[in-house]
């Protein structure tokens, strides 16, 4: 699909980081954006700052009824729905032995079920129009999960399985799907846990969210099945798919022993 003035795009997690960068890039292209997240004040300030007219949609993506209501409201106010970006997410990096179940449940509700609720709410609008595009923001951690991020990686792998099948299910409907696998991106995602990030995590290598946002818009316009950013993430997916043992050796070498303590 083409992103142009009049395009109606709903972005979850639009108040910060990658979602905010996507919303800004969409608004610069003339799209009308539904800005969905929990922080109403940030969303309203963003809606005011962006060129054009946009809709702040305060909503918890872990609440299916609220996501449905926000999506329907945006489609009604914007006069349709063309593009949906399921991006809202959060992390709690901790080993399985140390992780409280409440953290696992929150990541499951927001990252995984939040994606399901977003697609469930948006899909009828797209199918009725016989056109549109869905973007699911997964993670490199959905290709090969990392120590201290087992539950997070599982939510990202769940998104991957879901969106892979969904793209095929939607063949010949006019609606398509792109799955995004970011590596480390400079956002607020880990701000609450900077003091306990595992050694394999490299904050200094984090890429700007704006570059990723530009690539996501291009991937939508070219109907790309997947987007890996930075490109090394794709290599990780290929190597891990062929030989997880080889991927462990690669990560051990590139990210140190904490990324793959076992090489057997
Ligand atoms: N940054 C990275 O290195 C990286 C790498 C791979 C994948 N990702 C993925 O990229 C996505 C965006 O993350 P980010 O890096 O941009 O992080 P971020 O700056 O922390 O932004 C997260 C966004 O999600 C929203 N959000 C969190 N919980 C929510 C909830 N229950 N309901 C609605 N919105 C919620 C936040 O808004 P409110 O707090 O206002 O609700 C915020 O807008 C996530 O899915 C993440 O897993 C990030």
PDB file of C-alpha atoms and ligand atoms in Angstrom:
ATOM      1  CA  UNK A   1       0.000   0.000   0.000  1.00  0.00           C
ATOM      2  CA  UNK A   2       1.030   3.597  -0.500  1.00  0.00           C
ATOM      3  CA  UNK A   3       1.360   5.899   2.493  1.00  0.00           C
ATOM      4  CA  UNK A   4      -0.009   9.264   1.440  1.00  0.00           C
ATOM      5  CA  UNK A   5      -2.195  12.134   2.628  1.00  0.00           C
ATOM      6  CA  UNK A   6      -5.489  10.558   3.697  1.00  0.00           C
ATOM      7  CA  UNK A   7      -3.923   7.287   4.898  1.00  0.00           C
ATOM      8  CA  UNK A   8      -5.451   6.360   8.280  1.00  0.00           C
ATOM      9  CA  UNK A   9      -2.905   4.633  10.525  1.00  0.00           C
ATOM     10  CA  UNK A  10      -3.271   3.285  14.055  1.00  0.00           C
ATOM     11  CA  UNK A  11      -0.010   2.940  16.023  1.00  0.00           C
ATOM     12  CA  UNK A  12       0.111   1.243  19.430  1.00  0.00           C
ATOM     13  CA  UNK A  13       2.849   2.325  21.819  1.00  0.00           C
ATOM     14  CA  UNK A  14       2.882   5.701  20.087  1.00  0.00           C
ATOM     15  CA  UNK A  15       3.854   7.733  23.166  1.00  0.00           C
ATOM     16  CA  UNK A  16       7.540   6.746  23.100  1.00  0.00           C
ATOM     17  CA  UNK A  17      10.443   5.185  21.198  1.00  0.00           C
ATOM     18  CA  UNK A  18       9.782   3.198  18.041  1.00  0.00           C
ATOM     19  CA  UNK A  19       6.011   3.813  18.004  1.00  0.00           C
ATOM     20  CA  UNK A  20       6.503   7.528  18.403  1.00  0.00           C
ATOM     21  CA  UNK A  21       9.095   7.577  15.592  1.00  0.00           C
ATOM     22  CA  UNK A  22       6.667   5.658  13.332  1.00  0.00           C
ATOM     23  CA  UNK A  23       3.856   8.107  14.172  1.00  0.00           C
ATOM     24  CA  UNK A  24       6.121  11.068  13.385  1.00  0.00           C
ATOM     25  CA  UNK A  25       7.221   9.529  10.074  1.00  0.00           C
ATOM     26  CA  UNK A  26       3.591   8.780   9.127  1.00  0.00           C
ATOM     27  CA  UNK A  27       2.445  12.309   9.995  1.00  0.00           C
ATOM     28  CA  UNK A  28       5.265  13.789   7.885  1.00  0.00           C
ATOM     29  CA  UNK A  29       3.867  11.789   4.947  1.00  0.00           C
ATOM     30  CA  UNK A  30       0.417  13.280   5.503  1.00  0.00           C
ATOM     31  CA  UNK A  31      -1.196  10.281   7.215  1.00  0.00           C
ATOM     32  CA  UNK A  32      -3.758  10.753   9.949  1.00  0.00           C
ATOM     33  CA  UNK A  33      -2.514   8.805  12.964  1.00  0.00           C
ATOM     34  CA  UNK A  34      -4.380   7.183  15.850  1.00  0.00           C
ATOM     35  CA  UNK A  35      -1.900   7.473  18.713  1.00  0.00           C
ATOM     36  CA  UNK A  36      -2.562   4.642  21.158  1.00  0.00           C
ATOM     37  CA  UNK A  37      -0.813   4.127  24.533  1.00  0.00           C
ATOM     38  CA  UNK A  38      -1.650   4.552  28.220  1.00  0.00           C
ATOM     39  CA  UNK A  39      -0.154   8.041  28.767  1.00  0.00           C
ATOM     40  CA  UNK A  40      -2.838  10.495  27.662  1.00  0.00           C
ATOM     41  CA  UNK A  41      -0.717  13.594  28.343  1.00  0.00           C
ATOM     42  CA  UNK A  42       2.157  12.389  26.104  1.00  0.00           C
ATOM     43  CA  UNK A  43      -0.291  11.389  23.370  1.00  0.00           C
ATOM     44  CA  UNK A  44      -2.079  14.744  23.414  1.00  0.00           C
ATOM     45  CA  UNK A  45       1.230  16.641  23.343  1.00  0.00           C
ATOM     46  CA  UNK A  46       2.384  14.497  20.414  1.00  0.00           C
ATOM     47  CA  UNK A  47      -0.899  14.947  18.533  1.00  0.00           C
ATOM     48  CA  UNK A  48      -0.505  18.724  18.915  1.00  0.00           C
ATOM     49  CA  UNK A  49       3.153  18.712  17.858  1.00  0.00           C
ATOM     50  CA  UNK A  50       2.713  16.623  14.701  1.00  0.00           C
ATOM     51  CA  UNK A  51       1.734  18.179  11.377  1.00  0.00           C
ATOM     52  CA  UNK A  52      -1.912  17.439  10.519  1.00  0.00           C
ATOM     53  CA  UNK A  53      -4.797  16.223  12.653  1.00  0.00           C
ATOM     54  CA  UNK A  54      -4.332  13.147  14.831  1.00  0.00           C
ATOM     55  CA  UNK A  55      -6.269  11.305  17.503  1.00  0.00           C
ATOM     56  CA  UNK A  56      -4.952  10.532  21.003  1.00  0.00           C
ATOM     57  CA  UNK A  57      -6.302   7.140  22.094  1.00  0.00           C
ATOM     58  CA  UNK A  58      -5.530   6.453  25.768  1.00  0.00           C
ATOM     59  CA  UNK A  59      -5.781   2.695  26.121  1.00  0.00           C
ATOM     60  CA  UNK A  60      -4.153  -0.355  27.701  1.00  0.00           C
ATOM     61  CA  UNK A  61      -3.449  -2.903  24.943  1.00  0.00           C
ATOM     62  CA  UNK A  62      -3.883  -5.644  27.538  1.00  0.00           C
ATOM     63  CA  UNK A  63      -7.609  -4.836  27.691  1.00  0.00           C
ATOM     64  CA  UNK A  64      -9.313  -6.334  24.625  1.00  0.00           C
ATOM     65  CA  UNK A  65     -12.540  -4.341  24.983  1.00  0.00           C
ATOM     66  CA  UNK A  66     -10.614  -1.076  25.369  1.00  0.00           C
ATOM     67  CA  UNK A  67      -8.504  -1.821  22.269  1.00  0.00           C
ATOM     68  CA  UNK A  68     -11.669  -2.592  20.284  1.00  0.00           C
ATOM     69  CA  UNK A  69     -13.315   0.636  21.424  1.00  0.00           C
ATOM     70  CA  UNK A  70     -10.217   2.752  20.637  1.00  0.00           C
ATOM     71  CA  UNK A  71      -9.816   1.146  17.197  1.00  0.00           C
ATOM     72  CA  UNK A  72     -13.488   1.621  16.281  1.00  0.00           C
ATOM     73  CA  UNK A  73     -13.363   5.208  17.546  1.00  0.00           C
ATOM     74  CA  UNK A  74     -10.315   6.007  15.428  1.00  0.00           C
ATOM     75  CA  UNK A  75     -11.767   4.377  12.287  1.00  0.00           C
ATOM     76  CA  UNK A  76     -14.988   6.372  12.756  1.00  0.00           C
ATOM     77  CA  UNK A  77     -13.222   9.698  13.402  1.00  0.00           C
ATOM     78  CA  UNK A  78     -10.608   9.231  10.659  1.00  0.00           C
ATOM     79  CA  UNK A  79     -13.090   7.873   8.134  1.00  0.00           C
ATOM     80  CA  UNK A  80     -11.424   4.461   7.787  1.00  0.00           C
ATOM     81  CA  UNK A  81      -8.426   2.375   8.677  1.00  0.00           C
ATOM     82  CA  UNK A  82      -5.570   1.479   6.296  1.00  0.00           C
ATOM     83  CA  UNK A  83      -2.556   0.654   8.417  1.00  0.00           C
ATOM     84  CA  UNK A  84      -2.172  -0.851  11.889  1.00  0.00           C
ATOM     85  CA  UNK A  85       1.127  -1.050  13.755  1.00  0.00           C
ATOM     86  CA  UNK A  86       1.086  -3.448  16.741  1.00  0.00           C
ATOM     87  CA  UNK A  87       4.134  -2.084  18.521  1.00  0.00           C
ATOM     88  CA  UNK A  88       3.312  -1.527  22.224  1.00  0.00           C
ATOM     89  CA  UNK A  89       5.571  -3.583  24.444  1.00  0.00           C
ATOM     90  CA  UNK A  90       7.693  -3.754  27.555  1.00  0.00           C
ATOM     91  CA  UNK A  91      10.544  -5.751  29.046  1.00  0.00           C
ATOM     92  CA  UNK A  92      11.531  -7.218  32.374  1.00  0.00           C
ATOM     93  CA  UNK A  93      14.999  -8.675  31.960  1.00  0.00           C
ATOM     94  CA  UNK A  94      15.539 -11.213  34.715  1.00  0.00           C
ATOM     95  CA  UNK A  95      16.495 -14.890  34.885  1.00  0.00           C
ATOM     96  CA  UNK A  96      13.684 -17.417  35.042  1.00  0.00           C
ATOM     97  CA  UNK A  97      14.757 -18.371  38.571  1.00  0.00           C
ATOM     98  CA  UNK A  98      14.488 -14.761  39.763  1.00  0.00           C
ATOM     99  CA  UNK A  99      11.490 -13.542  37.768  1.00  0.00           C
ATOM    100  CA  UNK A 100       8.187 -12.987  39.582  1.00  0.00           C
ATOM    101  CA  UNK A 101       5.233 -14.467  37.704  1.00  0.00           C
ATOM    102  CA  UNK A 102       3.577 -11.045  37.671  1.00  0.00           C
ATOM    103  CA  UNK A 103       6.308  -9.788  35.298  1.00  0.00           C
ATOM    104  CA  UNK A 104       5.828 -12.755  32.966  1.00  0.00           C
ATOM    105  CA  UNK A 105       2.078 -12.201  33.008  1.00  0.00           C
ATOM    106  CA  UNK A 106       2.449  -8.486  32.237  1.00  0.00           C
ATOM    107  CA  UNK A 107       4.773  -9.098  29.256  1.00  0.00           C
ATOM    108  CA  UNK A 108       2.423 -11.813  28.012  1.00  0.00           C
ATOM    109  CA  UNK A 109      -0.594  -9.522  28.320  1.00  0.00           C
ATOM    110  CA  UNK A 110       0.993  -6.475  26.696  1.00  0.00           C
ATOM    111  CA  UNK A 111       3.469  -7.871  24.134  1.00  0.00           C
ATOM    112  CA  UNK A 112       1.654 -10.990  23.016  1.00  0.00           C
ATOM    113  CA  UNK A 113      -2.054 -10.619  23.858  1.00  0.00           C
ATOM    114  CA  UNK A 114      -1.821  -6.883  23.110  1.00  0.00           C
ATOM    115  CA  UNK A 115      -0.812  -7.808  19.558  1.00  0.00           C
ATOM    116  CA  UNK A 116      -3.677 -10.305  19.293  1.00  0.00           C
ATOM    117  CA  UNK A 117      -6.191  -7.759  20.639  1.00  0.00           C
ATOM    118  CA  UNK A 118      -4.929  -5.074  18.236  1.00  0.00           C
ATOM    119  CA  UNK A 119      -5.151  -7.322  15.186  1.00  0.00           C
ATOM    120  CA  UNK A 120      -8.522  -8.701  16.303  1.00  0.00           C
ATOM    121  CA  UNK A 121      -9.930  -5.168  16.613  1.00  0.00           C
ATOM    122  CA  UNK A 122      -8.451  -3.858  13.355  1.00  0.00           C
ATOM    123  CA  UNK A 123      -8.822  -6.789  10.987  1.00  0.00           C
ATOM    124  CA  UNK A 124     -12.588  -6.502  10.342  1.00  0.00           C
ATOM    125  CA  UNK A 125     -12.073  -2.865   9.265  1.00  0.00           C
ATOM    126  CA  UNK A 126      -9.287  -3.852   6.839  1.00  0.00           C
ATOM    127  CA  UNK A 127     -11.125  -6.898   5.451  1.00  0.00           C
ATOM    128  CA  UNK A 128     -14.300  -4.871   4.889  1.00  0.00           C
ATOM    129  CA  UNK A 129     -12.281  -2.366   2.844  1.00  0.00           C
ATOM    130  CA  UNK A 130     -10.439  -5.215   0.988  1.00  0.00           C
ATOM    131  CA  UNK A 131      -7.149  -3.418   1.585  1.00  0.00           C
ATOM    132  CA  UNK A 132      -4.718  -2.460   4.265  1.00  0.00           C
ATOM    133  CA  UNK A 133      -1.555  -3.480   6.070  1.00  0.00           C
ATOM    134  CA  UNK A 134      -0.633  -4.804   9.509  1.00  0.00           C
ATOM    135  CA  UNK A 135       2.821  -4.335  11.023  1.00  0.00           C
ATOM    136  CA  UNK A 136       3.833  -6.461  14.002  1.00  0.00           C
ATOM    137  CA  UNK A 137       6.900  -5.256  15.901  1.00  0.00           C
ATOM    138  CA  UNK A 138       8.562  -8.399  17.251  1.00  0.00           C
ATOM    139  CA  UNK A 139      12.293  -8.496  18.100  1.00  0.00           C
ATOM    140  CA  UNK A 140      15.572 -10.229  17.307  1.00  0.00           C
ATOM    141  CA  UNK A 141      14.797 -11.940  20.633  1.00  0.00           C
ATOM    142  CA  UNK A 142      11.865 -13.613  18.844  1.00  0.00           C
ATOM    143  CA  UNK A 143      14.366 -15.332  16.527  1.00  0.00           C
ATOM    144  CA  UNK A 144      16.745 -16.539  19.246  1.00  0.00           C
ATOM    145  CA  UNK A 145      15.921 -15.766  22.850  1.00  0.00           C
ATOM    146  CA  UNK A 146      18.631 -14.672  25.238  1.00  0.00           C
ATOM    147  CA  UNK A 147      19.526 -15.526  28.844  1.00  0.00           C
ATOM    148  CA  UNK A 148      17.760 -13.132  31.268  1.00  0.00           C
ATOM    149  CA  UNK A 149      15.101 -12.531  28.628  1.00  0.00           C
ATOM    150  CA  UNK A 150      13.414 -15.928  28.382  1.00  0.00           C
ATOM    151  CA  UNK A 151       9.843 -14.739  28.944  1.00  0.00           C
ATOM    152  CA  UNK A 152      10.328 -11.572  26.864  1.00  0.00           C
ATOM    153  CA  UNK A 153      11.791 -13.652  24.017  1.00  0.00           C
ATOM    154  CA  UNK A 154       8.839 -16.043  24.264  1.00  0.00           C
ATOM    155  CA  UNK A 155       6.345 -13.185  23.799  1.00  0.00           C
ATOM    156  CA  UNK A 156       8.308 -11.986  20.767  1.00  0.00           C
ATOM    157  CA  UNK A 157       8.463 -15.521  19.302  1.00  0.00           C
ATOM    158  CA  UNK A 158       4.698 -15.789  19.808  1.00  0.00           C
ATOM    159  CA  UNK A 159       4.230 -12.623  17.732  1.00  0.00           C
ATOM    160  CA  UNK A 160       6.451 -14.122  15.042  1.00  0.00           C
ATOM    161  CA  UNK A 161       4.436 -17.339  14.807  1.00  0.00           C
ATOM    162  CA  UNK A 162       1.176 -15.408  14.733  1.00  0.00           C
ATOM    163  CA  UNK A 163       2.122 -12.893  12.076  1.00  0.00           C
ATOM    164  CA  UNK A 164       3.804 -15.487   9.841  1.00  0.00           C
ATOM    165  CA  UNK A 165       0.582 -17.514   9.628  1.00  0.00           C
ATOM    166  CA  UNK A 166      -1.593 -14.406   9.422  1.00  0.00           C
ATOM    167  CA  UNK A 167       0.210 -13.161   6.313  1.00  0.00           C
ATOM    168  CA  UNK A 168      -0.602 -16.437   4.558  1.00  0.00           C
ATOM    169  CA  UNK A 169      -4.202 -16.496   5.834  1.00  0.00           C
ATOM    170  CA  UNK A 170      -4.746 -13.058   4.336  1.00  0.00           C
ATOM    171  CA  UNK A 171      -3.607 -14.078   0.838  1.00  0.00           C
ATOM    172  CA  UNK A 172      -5.949 -12.626  -1.821  1.00  0.00           C
ATOM    173  CA  UNK A 173      -7.780 -10.370   0.660  1.00  0.00           C
ATOM    174  CA  UNK A 174      -5.934  -7.150  -0.174  1.00  0.00           C
ATOM    175  CA  UNK A 175      -4.632  -7.057   3.405  1.00  0.00           C
ATOM    176  CA  UNK A 176      -1.007  -7.875   4.159  1.00  0.00           C
ATOM    177  CA  UNK A 177       1.407  -8.242   7.074  1.00  0.00           C
ATOM    178  CA  UNK A 178       4.999  -7.230   7.773  1.00  0.00           C
ATOM    179  CA  UNK A 179       6.872  -8.530  10.824  1.00  0.00           C
ATOM    180  CA  UNK A 180       9.665  -6.345  12.180  1.00  0.00           C
ATOM    181  CA  UNK A 181      12.688  -7.765  14.005  1.00  0.00           C
ATOM    182  CA  UNK A 182      14.651  -4.917  15.606  1.00  0.00           C
ATOM    183  CA  UNK A 183      17.972  -5.410  17.319  1.00  0.00           C
ATOM    184  CA  UNK A 184      18.990  -2.875  19.949  1.00  0.00           C
ATOM    185  CA  UNK A 185      17.212   0.452  19.387  1.00  0.00           C
ATOM    186  CA  UNK A 186      17.782   3.573  21.506  1.00  0.00           C
ATOM    187  CA  UNK A 187      14.470   4.023  23.360  1.00  0.00           C
ATOM    188  CA  UNK A 188      13.124   4.110  26.916  1.00  0.00           C
ATOM    189  CA  UNK A 189      12.408   0.337  26.822  1.00  0.00           C
ATOM    190  CA  UNK A 190      15.049  -0.577  29.431  1.00  0.00           C
ATOM    191  CA  UNK A 191      15.107   2.668  31.426  1.00  0.00           C
ATOM    192  CA  UNK A 192      13.579   0.956  34.478  1.00  0.00           C
ATOM    193  CA  UNK A 193      16.207  -1.808  34.492  1.00  0.00           C
ATOM    194  CA  UNK A 194      19.457  -0.179  33.313  1.00  0.00           C
ATOM    195  CA  UNK A 195      21.223  -1.280  36.514  1.00  0.00           C
ATOM    196  CA  UNK A 196      20.614  -4.985  35.898  1.00  0.00           C
ATOM    197  CA  UNK A 197      21.026  -5.449  32.153  1.00  0.00           C
ATOM    198  CA  UNK A 198      22.935  -8.631  31.225  1.00  0.00           C
ATOM    199  CA  UNK A 199      26.528  -8.218  29.949  1.00  0.00           C
ATOM    200  CA  UNK A 200      25.566  -9.312  26.403  1.00  0.00           C
ATOM    201  CA  UNK A 201      23.335  -6.221  26.062  1.00  0.00           C
ATOM    202  CA  UNK A 202      25.199  -3.409  24.288  1.00  0.00           C
ATOM    203  CA  UNK A 203      23.509  -0.063  24.921  1.00  0.00           C
ATOM    204  CA  UNK A 204      26.267   1.737  23.033  1.00  0.00           C
ATOM    205  CA  UNK A 205      25.363  -0.142  19.826  1.00  0.00           C
ATOM    206  CA  UNK A 206      21.692   0.888  19.970  1.00  0.00           C
ATOM    207  CA  UNK A 207      20.418   2.425  16.723  1.00  0.00           C
ATOM    208  CA  UNK A 208      18.102   5.450  16.475  1.00  0.00           C
ATOM    209  CA  UNK A 209      14.374   4.699  16.321  1.00  0.00           C
ATOM    210  CA  UNK A 210      13.962   7.223  13.486  1.00  0.00           C
ATOM    211  CA  UNK A 211      16.014   5.105  11.044  1.00  0.00           C
ATOM    212  CA  UNK A 212      13.943   2.027  11.913  1.00  0.00           C
ATOM    213  CA  UNK A 213      10.708   3.988  11.441  1.00  0.00           C
ATOM    214  CA  UNK A 214      11.760   5.076   7.946  1.00  0.00           C
ATOM    215  CA  UNK A 215      12.582   1.470   7.066  1.00  0.00           C
ATOM    216  CA  UNK A 216       9.220   0.255   8.424  1.00  0.00           C
ATOM    217  CA  UNK A 217       7.294   2.672   6.186  1.00  0.00           C
ATOM    218  CA  UNK A 218       9.345   1.505   3.201  1.00  0.00           C
ATOM    219  CA  UNK A 219       8.721  -2.155   4.120  1.00  0.00           C
ATOM    220  CA  UNK A 220       4.958  -1.458   4.235  1.00  0.00           C
ATOM    221  CA  UNK A 221       5.034   0.247   0.838  1.00  0.00           C
ATOM    222  CA  UNK A 222       6.957  -2.690  -0.670  1.00  0.00           C
ATOM    223  CA  UNK A 223       4.804  -5.272   1.133  1.00  0.00           C
ATOM    224  CA  UNK A 224       7.866  -6.876   2.692  1.00  0.00           C
ATOM    225  CA  UNK A 225       7.248 -10.067   4.630  1.00  0.00           C
ATOM    226  CA  UNK A 226       9.940  -9.189   7.187  1.00  0.00           C
ATOM    227  CA  UNK A 227      12.202  -6.346   8.193  1.00  0.00           C
ATOM    228  CA  UNK A 228      15.408  -6.905  10.145  1.00  0.00           C
ATOM    229  CA  UNK A 229      17.181  -3.870  11.575  1.00  0.00           C
ATOM    230  CA  UNK A 230      20.128  -3.706  11.866  1.00  0.00           C
ATOM    231  CA  UNK A 231      20.757  -6.298   9.097  1.00  0.00           C
ATOM    232  CA  UNK A 232      22.862  -8.520  11.421  1.00  0.00           C
ATOM    233  CA  UNK A 233      19.584  -9.557  13.060  1.00  0.00           C
ATOM    234  CA  UNK A 234      18.694 -11.370   9.855  1.00  0.00           C
ATOM    235  CA  UNK A 235      21.988 -13.267  10.019  1.00  0.00           C
ATOM    236  CA  UNK A 236      21.136 -14.357  13.558  1.00  0.00           C
ATOM    237  CA  UNK A 237      17.764 -15.670  12.347  1.00  0.00           C
ATOM    238  CA  UNK A 238      19.293 -17.564   9.417  1.00  0.00           C
ATOM    239  CA  UNK A 239      22.151 -19.098  11.396  1.00  0.00           C
ATOM    240  CA  UNK A 240      19.902 -20.054  14.328  1.00  0.00           C
ATOM    241  CA  UNK A 241      17.385 -21.590  11.899  1.00  0.00           C
ATOM    242  CA  UNK A 242      20.078 -23.759  10.321  1.00  0.00           C
ATOM    243  CA  UNK A 243      22.071 -24.587  13.442  1.00  0.00           C
ATOM    244  CA  UNK A 244      21.291 -23.242  16.938  1.00  0.00           C
ATOM    245  CA  UNK A 245      24.719 -24.519  18.014  1.00  0.00           C
ATOM    246  CA  UNK A 246      26.402 -22.393  15.384  1.00  0.00           C
ATOM    247  CA  UNK A 247      24.289 -19.383  16.473  1.00  0.00           C
ATOM    248  CA  UNK A 248      25.457 -19.957  20.060  1.00  0.00           C
ATOM    249  CA  UNK A 249      29.087 -19.906  18.920  1.00  0.00           C
ATOM    250  CA  UNK A 250      28.487 -16.767  16.870  1.00  0.00           C
ATOM    251  CA  UNK A 251      26.824 -14.988  19.806  1.00  0.00           C
ATOM    252  CA  UNK A 252      29.478 -16.197  22.240  1.00  0.00           C
ATOM    253  CA  UNK A 253      32.116 -14.645  20.041  1.00  0.00           C
ATOM    254  CA  UNK A 254      30.254 -11.408  19.250  1.00  0.00           C
ATOM    255  CA  UNK A 255      28.455 -10.764  22.573  1.00  0.00           C
ATOM    256  CA  UNK A 256      30.515 -12.713  25.087  1.00  0.00           C
ATOM    257  CA  UNK A 257      29.863 -15.795  27.218  1.00  0.00           C
ATOM    258  CA  UNK A 258      26.721 -14.370  28.867  1.00  0.00           C
ATOM    259  CA  UNK A 259      24.866 -14.578  25.527  1.00  0.00           C
ATOM    260  CA  UNK A 260      25.500 -18.323  25.240  1.00  0.00           C
ATOM    261  CA  UNK A 261      27.113 -19.812  28.349  1.00  0.00           C
ATOM    262  CA  UNK A 262      26.672 -23.379  27.001  1.00  0.00           C
ATOM    263  CA  UNK A 263      28.289 -24.385  23.725  1.00  0.00           C
ATOM    264  CA  UNK A 264      27.312 -28.066  23.787  1.00  0.00           C
TER     265      UNK A 264
HETATM  266  N1  LIG B   1      14.166  -0.785  21.911  1.00  0.00           N
HETATM  267  C1  LIG B   1      14.632  -1.951  21.489  1.00  0.00           C
HETATM  268  O1  LIG B   1      15.848  -2.221  21.558  1.00  0.00           O
HETATM  269  C2  LIG B   1      13.691  -2.974  20.912  1.00  0.00           C
HETATM  270  C3  LIG B   1      14.253  -4.085  20.277  1.00  0.00           C
HETATM  271  C4  LIG B   1      13.412  -5.041  19.757  1.00  0.00           C
HETATM  272  C5  LIG B   1      12.048  -4.900  19.835  1.00  0.00           C
HETATM  273  N2  LIG B   1      11.531  -3.808  20.470  1.00  0.00           N
HETATM  274  C6  LIG B   1      10.069  -3.714  20.563  1.00  0.00           C
HETATM  275  O2  LIG B   1       9.639  -2.453  20.111  1.00  0.00           O
HETATM  276  C7  LIG B   1       8.393  -2.136  20.716  1.00  0.00           C
HETATM  277  C8  LIG B   1       8.418  -0.697  21.195  1.00  0.00           C
HETATM  278  O3  LIG B   1       9.366  -0.565  22.229  1.00  0.00           O
HETATM  279  P1  LIG B   1      10.298   0.726  22.409  1.00  0.00           P
HETATM  280  O4  LIG B   1      11.684   0.247  22.336  1.00  0.00           O
HETATM  281  O5  LIG B   1       9.861   1.817  21.540  1.00  0.00           O
HETATM  282  O6  LIG B   1      10.020   1.023  23.950  1.00  0.00           O
HETATM  283  P2  LIG B   1       9.421   2.322  24.701  1.00  0.00           P
HETATM  284  O7  LIG B   1      10.143   3.540  24.291  1.00  0.00           O
HETATM  285  O8  LIG B   1       9.431   1.939  26.143  1.00  0.00           O
HETATM  286  O9  LIG B   1       7.927   2.389  24.169  1.00  0.00           O
HETATM  287  C9  LIG B   1       6.981   1.420  24.539  1.00  0.00           C
HETATM  288  C10 LIG B   1       5.611   1.920  24.154  1.00  0.00           C
HETATM  289  O10 LIG B   1       4.642   0.920  24.499  1.00  0.00           O
HETATM  290  C11 LIG B   1       3.603   1.549  25.249  1.00  0.00           C
HETATM  291  N3  LIG B   1       2.999   0.605  26.181  1.00  0.00           N
HETATM  292  C12 LIG B   1       3.589  -0.117  27.167  1.00  0.00           C
HETATM  293  N4  LIG B   1       2.671  -0.820  27.832  1.00  0.00           N
HETATM  294  C13 LIG B   1       1.470  -0.541  27.258  1.00  0.00           C
HETATM  295  C14 LIG B   1       0.143  -0.963  27.509  1.00  0.00           C
HETATM  296  N5  LIG B   1      -0.156  -1.829  28.494  1.00  0.00           N
HETATM  297  N6  LIG B   1      -0.836  -0.465  26.713  1.00  0.00           N
HETATM  298  C15 LIG B   1      -0.573   0.404  25.733  1.00  0.00           C
HETATM  299  N7  LIG B   1       0.676   0.839  25.440  1.00  0.00           N
HETATM  300  C16 LIG B   1       1.680   0.364  26.201  1.00  0.00           C
HETATM  301  C17 LIG B   1       4.287   2.705  25.978  1.00  0.00           C
HETATM  302  O11 LIG B   1       3.359   3.732  26.282  1.00  0.00           O
HETATM  303  P3  LIG B   1       2.667   3.969  27.699  1.00  0.00           P
HETATM  304  O12 LIG B   1       3.684   3.678  28.751  1.00  0.00           O
HETATM  305  O13 LIG B   1       2.235   5.390  27.605  1.00  0.00           O
HETATM  306  O14 LIG B   1       1.504   3.031  27.737  1.00  0.00           O
HETATM  307  C18 LIG B   1       5.227   3.195  24.889  1.00  0.00           C
HETATM  308  O15 LIG B   1       4.554   4.050  24.014  1.00  0.00           O
HETATM  309  C19 LIG B   1       8.173  -3.162  21.824  1.00  0.00           C
HETATM  310  O16 LIG B   1       7.235  -4.129  21.385  1.00  0.00           O
HETATM  311  C20 LIG B   1       9.540  -3.805  21.984  1.00  0.00           C
HETATM  312  O17 LIG B   1       9.454  -5.129  22.429  1.00  0.00           O
HETATM  313  C21 LIG B   1      12.314  -2.841  20.998  1.00  0.00           C
END
